[in-house]
Amino acid sequence: MNEATKITKEPARKNKVESYDISRSDETLHLATDLAKFIKDNKLSTTVQGKEFVNVEGWQYAGSRLGIVPIVDHVINVSTETELKYQAKVTLFDLRSGHTVGAGFAVCSNKENGKKFYQEFAIMSMAQTRAIGKAYRNILAWIIRAAGYEPTPAEEMDYAGNTSEVKPALAVAPEATPVAVAAEAPAPMKAVPAEPALVETPAVSYATASQKEEIIRLLNHPVITRQEKTKMLLNINRLDEERATQAIAKLRKAIDDRENGESAAA
């Protein structure tokens, strides 16, 4: 009977997906080994001046194994007349404890090397990406270092720059003695086609910080399942204000229904 019990338990152990506890150094060192393999197999690092820096996807993988997900608090347009610039703030939410465990700020500007021709949405997106990497870097840098990589997100590094913008100097011919020539009638000017007008895409009003806080508060209610909580948190940064309002109403209804003994899904 003991042998049969042992045989039935063995496959379950092999198929189990490990998760790690950041408060236990022995577990996080095992995570560093797993992380190094994952980054290498999926090519999630960038070489800068001979050193390997992990892309933000690698940092997110490390965070997900610890049950820590990023939440974008805000993205602010801090542009001027001569510069396109965005600032983002990201906080890290621990699914186990239900508390915020870290935060990160970042900016992105079209004045940076290689970003002169970036569109506005790309500048805004990069600010968010950098803030996510920065937030994880503040609490997980030593794990990335233990995995054999530099403890700075690749998106923060300054690359070689936009070399296509550098134009070679023109050779200057030696001055020649001016020769008198007969005046010619100026050539007729060709019409220069007008540049097409830029079409501005309407800005998306993402969920406010207060809406996200309310969603997180409702998700911590005992009647909300762990699967529902995880699914909502993974998508919370994609919600606009209208969808966030709908999500709050849906969660409140689910909580009321379940507290009254009904089985309505959130």
Steps between C-alpha positions, in 0.01 A plus 500: 500500500789732581660422162174579317469828684859586414445425130187715473665796670817501289352635170320783682833614643661509156217699341486757778590857395723660762442845634747678723493713814708818479551499878691168481849533355537125438190502278598814308844352424319208335300762309826659380603169340159461333508865391844470337378209287175675406679820392757309295246267333270788403775752412373758749826688548681776312877542475622854568877564502569131559259462793166318508191696609162330549201628301186596692334168403767318702434719803126435463564125491697521825221703658227261383682204659483691828133595457587868450322687218549860376223761507537826306392781736529781248658618177542879486574713195780738604584616147612850405487688172832351396489160669259204507529345846297266724538397863358173639460352847454128563434321829552129568215301654563177694220253427577302816495777754266736314736791560714733291864390525684743271481786255692657215504828305632551147495750215550480125575786262547546128820690585669169582739332260312314228154630599481821295239358263300298756125561496327616817345162585846336480650756742210446742528120471875503563450709815262232632737218402793669674293563814406130515865399469605762758240385752614138472864607508448667838408169667638226271839635388695250712308207348586619148862538610495148646373379161817640341369824346545872562249635758368777273209453256614510137244771420687744727827466313620762254571328170731616222242755387343587170809496280288554189451860611876576486591642160858504369661844468503641150838561337561870450649591160775766496382849418530586132543846352153630415423512128255753359208328329193630333200518725248228430131513557411311816358154439130470573435363848346159517197456717587312817229255601358575840581247770204286596337612820569279800194319624488499875368187661274567797670431835366203695379583851636210699357398835585744777707407806189519720313261268789252514512527880127427519537198267786363715297557818205307356725221371627443856149404613490135620226399251716592200701200384877508451457431127263796459736722697805403294319542168374847590838621629683382190265712286450799730750718311304457175174634642372840397280702734174362360608136521639558850161636610331192352750269674433666838123466456539135395719418799260667744208303354693173519588566864139584591366194317750262659449640849128433450566141400473542124761377249527791257848525353708813529 
